[in-house]
Amino acid sequence: MRGFFFAMKIRFAAFIITLLFASQSCQQNETGAINQVPKKQLPKKYIEIPYKPVVPDSICIAAVGDIMLGTSYPTNSTLQPDSGKNSFTYVVKYLQSADVTFGNLEGVLLNNGLPANFKLHQRSKSYLFRMPVDNGRVLKDAGFNVLSLANNHINDFDKTGRISTTATLDSCGIHYAGLLDHPSVIFTVKGIKYGFCAFAPNSNTVSIFDLRGAGRIISDLKQQCDIVIVSFHGGGEGPAFEHVTKAHESYIGEKRGNVYAFAHNAVDNGADLIFGNGPHVSRAMELYKNRLIAYSLGNFCTYKCVSIASICGIAPLLKVHVNRKGEFLKAQIISVKQSHETGLLIDSLDRAAARIKLLTETDFPDNKLSISETGMLTFIN
């Protein structure tokens, strides 16, 4: 009997030891210390894959001409209803669908204040554009993310107007350039880095006359960016100045630059897209070194103080497609017309496209750019 009980104790002790080892093994498996599955056998959902942003092969840039959404000076009679909120209703889908949407802001964003040289302006009829700061949000909501401030009207309300304008655009997240203290800007959209700069013949703006200085600004941007967009304000104003003269222009005694020489110099130094404004009418387009130059996009959304009679009322909306190097792929001129009563309207007669087609074929007969009756731009081999 004594031997029997001794054997039972040995078996019981062995059983307890077995349980202890089994318990320890289970605990180690749960913490992953023992019997780990090799990493290469893990399900795919557990394997980390480095994130690589998708960079588009084709980039769309929309561009329009002069924007002036009504002025509160000298009275509120020239202000747009509802701060111009309904101005872009019929074109907003074209503006918002581009990667970058550009325009020329013809005036300042300022609620109150007297114009520069107030006593002089009291004695003469002047066009002074003071848009309410609320218009900044209207432009942002319409899709604009970059604006040129390089024009004569940025000085209408002196330093106060310039400071209010830049502060308003900063608060809305809209990029801008063209002032002496803000000549250029760099920004990124969908993995593409853009450089933007603007030039004009007016004080407090970056000079359109200094081709060497402009070349340095543009070249510096190209070294840092994928695509460089350049805007200029130049050339005479009105229906008598539709054509690109390839010479120095003047208007009412003011020198307005040689826009042909300026644009070619800009491309030579690295510009990929050139958007001109200033004449208040559309001008020809040209392909130079496979880069698109629009010599004037005319008026786009201007209210009361700016004439929209005849060809001044056509408002091209240009959508350009380029590759990641900035080389031209294709484009379209969407013909828009202005109305002081209803805002911008799509023009079923395609008059903006037809006019630019005629001007292009006249001013650049050997150009490699083909423009269809409906505004499609393609490269001629």
mmCIF file of N, CA and C in Angstrom, residues 317-374:
data_model
loop_
_atom_site.group_PDB
_atom_site.id
_atom_site.type_symbol
_atom_site.label_atom_id
_atom_site.label_comp_id
_atom_site.label_asym_id
_atom_site.label_seq_id
_atom_site.Cartn_x
_atom_site.Cartn_y
_atom_site.Cartn_z
ATOM 1 N N LEU A 317 -13.226 82.502 -71.181
ATOM 2 C CA LEU A 317 -12.785 81.704 -70.047
ATOM 3 C C LEU A 317 -11.903 80.610 -70.646
ATOM 4 N N LEU A 318 -10.609 80.721 -70.440
ATOM 5 C CA LEU A 318 -9.634 79.821 -71.055
ATOM 6 C C LEU A 318 -9.290 78.682 -70.101
ATOM 7 N N LYS A 319 -9.391 77.456 -70.596
ATOM 8 C CA LYS A 319 -8.972 76.288 -69.816
ATOM 9 C C LYS A 319 -7.848 75.591 -70.587
ATOM 10 N N VAL A 320 -6.661 75.580 -69.993
ATOM 11 C CA VAL A 320 -5.465 75.048 -70.645
ATOM 12 C C VAL A 320 -5.029 73.763 -69.962
ATOM 13 N N HIS A 321 -4.691 72.776 -70.753
ATOM 14 C CA HIS A 321 -4.141 71.517 -70.239
ATOM 15 C C HIS A 321 -2.669 71.443 -70.613
ATOM 16 N N VAL A 322 -1.826 71.244 -69.627
ATOM 17 C CA VAL A 322 -0.383 71.113 -69.849
ATOM 18 C C VAL A 322 0.106 69.855 -69.147
ATOM 19 N N ASN A 323 1.298 69.398 -69.536
ATOM 20 C CA ASN A 323 1.884 68.272 -68.813
ATOM 21 C C ASN A 323 2.691 68.777 -67.627
ATOM 22 N N ARG A 324 3.338 67.872 -66.922
ATOM 23 C CA ARG A 324 4.045 68.259 -65.694
ATOM 24 C C ARG A 324 5.240 69.168 -65.949
ATOM 25 N N LYS A 325 5.678 69.241 -67.203
ATOM 26 C CA LYS A 325 6.769 70.142 -67.554
ATOM 27 C C LYS A 325 6.261 71.515 -67.981
ATOM 28 N N GLY A 326 4.928 71.655 -68.056
ATOM 29 C CA GLY A 326 4.348 72.919 -68.490
ATOM 30 C C GLY A 326 4.131 73.007 -69.985
ATOM 31 N N GLU A 327 4.391 71.921 -70.717
ATOM 32 C CA GLU A 327 4.236 71.925 -72.167
ATOM 33 C C GLU A 327 2.758 71.844 -72.547
ATOM 34 N N PHE A 328 2.383 72.586 -73.560
ATOM 35 C CA PHE A 328 0.995 72.668 -74.012
ATOM 36 C C PHE A 328 0.499 71.320 -74.532
ATOM 37 N N LEU A 329 -0.703 70.937 -74.108
ATOM 38 C CA LEU A 329 -1.353 69.735 -74.607
ATOM 39 C C LEU A 329 -2.588 70.103 -75.430
ATOM 40 N N LYS A 330 -3.477 70.868 -74.846
ATOM 41 C CA LYS A 330 -4.689 71.324 -75.525
ATOM 42 C C LYS A 330 -5.327 72.415 -74.669
ATOM 43 N N ALA A 331 -6.340 73.072 -75.226
ATOM 44 C CA ALA A 331 -7.036 74.107 -74.455
ATOM 45 C C ALA A 331 -8.415 74.328 -75.050
ATOM 46 N N GLN A 332 -9.221 75.060 -74.316
ATOM 47 C CA GLN A 332 -10.539 75.426 -74.819
ATOM 48 C C GLN A 332 -10.885 76.835 -74.362
ATOM 49 N N ILE A 333 -11.425 77.621 -75.287
ATOM 50 C CA ILE A 333 -11.977 78.930 -74.949
ATOM 51 C C ILE A 333 -13.471 78.751 -74.755
ATOM 52 N N ILE A 334 -13.928 78.929 -73.541
ATOM 53 C CA ILE A 334 -15.361 78.895 -73.257
ATOM 54 C C ILE A 334 -15.874 80.324 -73.400
ATOM 55 N N SER A 335 -16.743 80.538 -74.357
ATOM 56 C CA SER A 335 -17.227 81.892 -74.637
ATOM 57 C C SER A 335 -18.309 82.291 -73.629
ATOM 58 N N VAL A 336 -18.036 83.395 -72.956
ATOM 59 C CA VAL A 336 -18.947 83.928 -71.944
ATOM 60 C C VAL A 336 -19.267 85.369 -72.342
ATOM 61 N N LYS A 337 -20.412 85.854 -71.962
ATOM 62 C CA LYS A 337 -20.760 87.250 -72.202
ATOM 63 C C LYS A 337 -21.200 87.890 -70.894
ATOM 64 N N GLN A 338 -20.956 89.190 -70.790
ATOM 65 C CA GLN A 338 -21.285 89.910 -69.564
ATOM 66 C C GLN A 338 -22.657 90.565 -69.646
ATOM 67 N N SER A 339 -23.288 90.649 -68.500
ATOM 68 C CA SER A 339 -24.547 91.376 -68.366
ATOM 69 C C SER A 339 -24.547 92.035 -67.001
ATOM 70 N N HIS A 340 -24.806 93.334 -66.967
ATOM 71 C CA HIS A 340 -24.856 94.023 -65.683
ATOM 72 C C HIS A 340 -26.102 93.652 -64.885
ATOM 73 N N GLU A 341 -27.068 93.062 -65.539
ATOM 74 C CA GLU A 341 -28.301 92.686 -64.851
ATOM 75 C C GLU A 341 -28.261 91.258 -64.311
ATOM 76 N N THR A 342 -27.696 90.339 -65.101
ATOM 77 C CA THR A 342 -27.766 88.923 -64.714
ATOM 78 C C THR A 342 -26.402 88.299 -64.439
ATOM 79 N N GLY A 343 -25.325 89.064 -64.535
ATOM 80 C CA GLY A 343 -24.003 88.490 -64.321
ATOM 81 C C GLY A 343 -23.491 87.821 -65.577
ATOM 82 N N LEU A 344 -22.636 86.853 -65.426
ATOM 83 C CA LEU A 344 -22.027 86.166 -66.563
ATOM 84 C C LEU A 344 -22.959 85.103 -67.137
ATOM 85 N N LEU A 345 -22.979 85.020 -68.466
ATOM 86 C CA LEU A 345 -23.807 84.041 -69.151
ATOM 87 C C LEU A 345 -22.978 83.328 -70.214
ATOM 88 N N ILE A 346 -23.256 82.049 -70.422
ATOM 89 C CA ILE A 346 -22.596 81.316 -71.498
ATOM 90 C C ILE A 346 -23.126 81.843 -72.836
ATOM 91 N N ASP A 347 -22.221 82.113 -73.767
ATOM 92 C CA ASP A 347 -22.588 82.672 -75.063
ATOM 93 C C ASP A 347 -22.713 81.543 -76.084
ATOM 94 N N SER A 348 -23.933 81.242 -76.466
ATOM 95 C CA SER A 348 -24.172 80.142 -77.406
ATOM 96 C C SER A 348 -23.629 80.445 -78.796
ATOM 97 N N LEU A 349 -23.318 81.715 -79.086
ATOM 98 C CA LEU A 349 -22.779 82.087 -80.390
ATOM 99 C C LEU A 349 -21.254 81.992 -80.435
ATOM 100 N N ASP A 350 -20.625 81.667 -79.319
ATOM 101 C CA ASP A 350 -19.163 81.480 -79.254
ATOM 102 C C ASP A 350 -18.390 82.689 -79.799
ATOM 103 N N ARG A 351 -18.839 83.883 -79.438
ATOM 104 C CA ARG A 351 -18.222 85.078 -80.009
ATOM 105 C C ARG A 351 -16.798 85.316 -79.499
ATOM 106 N N ALA A 352 -16.523 84.996 -78.250
ATOM 107 C CA ALA A 352 -15.159 85.175 -77.739
ATOM 108 C C ALA A 352 -14.186 84.273 -78.492
ATOM 109 N N ALA A 353 -14.575 83.023 -78.700
ATOM 110 C CA ALA A 353 -13.720 82.083 -79.432
ATOM 111 C C ALA A 353 -13.518 82.537 -80.871
ATOM 112 N N ALA A 354 -14.582 82.977 -81.505
ATOM 113 C CA ALA A 354 -14.489 83.411 -82.901
ATOM 114 C C ALA A 354 -13.585 84.626 -83.039
ATOM 115 N N ARG A 355 -13.681 85.554 -82.087
ATOM 116 C CA ARG A 355 -12.867 86.767 -82.178
ATOM 117 C C ARG A 355 -11.386 86.450 -81.968
ATOM 118 N N ILE A 356 -11.093 85.620 -80.983
ATOM 119 C CA ILE A 356 -9.695 85.260 -80.712
ATOM 120 C C ILE A 356 -9.124 84.441 -81.863
ATOM 121 N N LYS A 357 -9.930 83.601 -82.463
ATOM 122 C CA LYS A 357 -9.498 82.828 -83.637
ATOM 123 C C LYS A 357 -9.090 83.781 -84.763
ATOM 124 N N LEU A 358 -9.933 84.778 -85.055
ATOM 125 C CA LEU A 358 -9.644 85.741 -86.112
ATOM 126 C C LEU A 358 -8.371 86.536 -85.817
ATOM 127 N N LEU A 359 -8.249 87.025 -84.588
ATOM 128 C CA LEU A 359 -7.076 87.811 -84.205
ATOM 129 C C LEU A 359 -5.799 86.983 -84.270
ATOM 130 N N THR A 360 -5.887 85.725 -83.854
ATOM 131 C CA THR A 360 -4.719 84.839 -83.869
ATOM 132 C C THR A 360 -4.262 84.567 -85.296
ATOM 133 N N GLU A 361 -5.196 84.285 -86.170
ATOM 134 C CA GLU A 361 -4.847 84.000 -87.562
ATOM 135 C C GLU A 361 -4.316 85.247 -88.275
ATOM 136 N N THR A 362 -4.752 86.430 -87.827
ATOM 137 C CA THR A 362 -4.294 87.683 -88.428
ATOM 138 C C THR A 362 -2.921 88.088 -87.921
ATOM 139 N N ASP A 363 -2.741 88.051 -86.599
ATOM 140 C CA ASP A 363 -1.502 88.545 -85.995
ATOM 141 C C ASP A 363 -0.364 87.527 -86.027
ATOM 142 N N PHE A 364 -0.705 86.226 -86.050
ATOM 143 C CA PHE A 364 0.310 85.170 -86.052
ATOM 144 C C PHE A 364 -0.033 84.122 -87.114
ATOM 145 N N PRO A 365 0.066 84.502 -88.383
ATOM 146 C CA PRO A 365 -0.357 83.587 -89.457
ATOM 147 C C PRO A 365 0.464 82.303 -89.533
ATOM 148 N N ASP A 366 1.681 82.329 -89.031
ATOM 149 C CA ASP A 366 2.533 81.132 -89.065
ATOM 150 C C ASP A 366 2.525 80.383 -87.737
ATOM 151 N N ASN A 367 1.609 80.719 -86.891
ATOM 152 C CA ASN A 367 1.532 80.117 -85.563
ATOM 153 C C ASN A 367 1.196 78.630 -85.666
ATOM 154 N N LYS A 368 1.663 77.854 -84.704
ATOM 155 C CA LYS A 368 1.388 76.416 -84.670
ATOM 156 C C LYS A 368 0.139 76.095 -83.843
ATOM 157 N N LEU A 369 -0.730 77.088 -83.678
ATOM 158 C CA LEU A 369 -1.919 76.912 -82.853
ATOM 159 C C LEU A 369 -3.169 76.962 -83.733
ATOM 160 N N SER A 370 -3.990 75.936 -83.608
ATOM 161 C CA SER A 370 -5.251 75.890 -84.348
ATOM 162 C C SER A 370 -6.410 76.139 -83.377
ATOM 163 N N ILE A 371 -7.325 77.024 -83.747
ATOM 164 C CA ILE A 371 -8.492 77.329 -82.918
ATOM 165 C C ILE A 371 -9.744 77.039 -83.737
ATOM 166 N N SER A 372 -10.598 76.179 -83.216
ATOM 167 C CA SER A 372 -11.827 75.828 -83.928
ATOM 168 C C SER A 372 -12.895 76.903 -83.697
ATOM 169 N N GLU A 373 -13.987 76.794 -84.426
ATOM 170 C CA GLU A 373 -15.084 77.757 -84.287
ATOM 171 C C GLU A 373 -15.690 77.721 -82.889
ATOM 172 N N THR A 374 -15.590 76.574 -82.231
ATOM 173 C CA THR A 374 -16.156 76.448 -80.886
ATOM 174 C C THR A 374 -15.128 76.654 -79.783
#
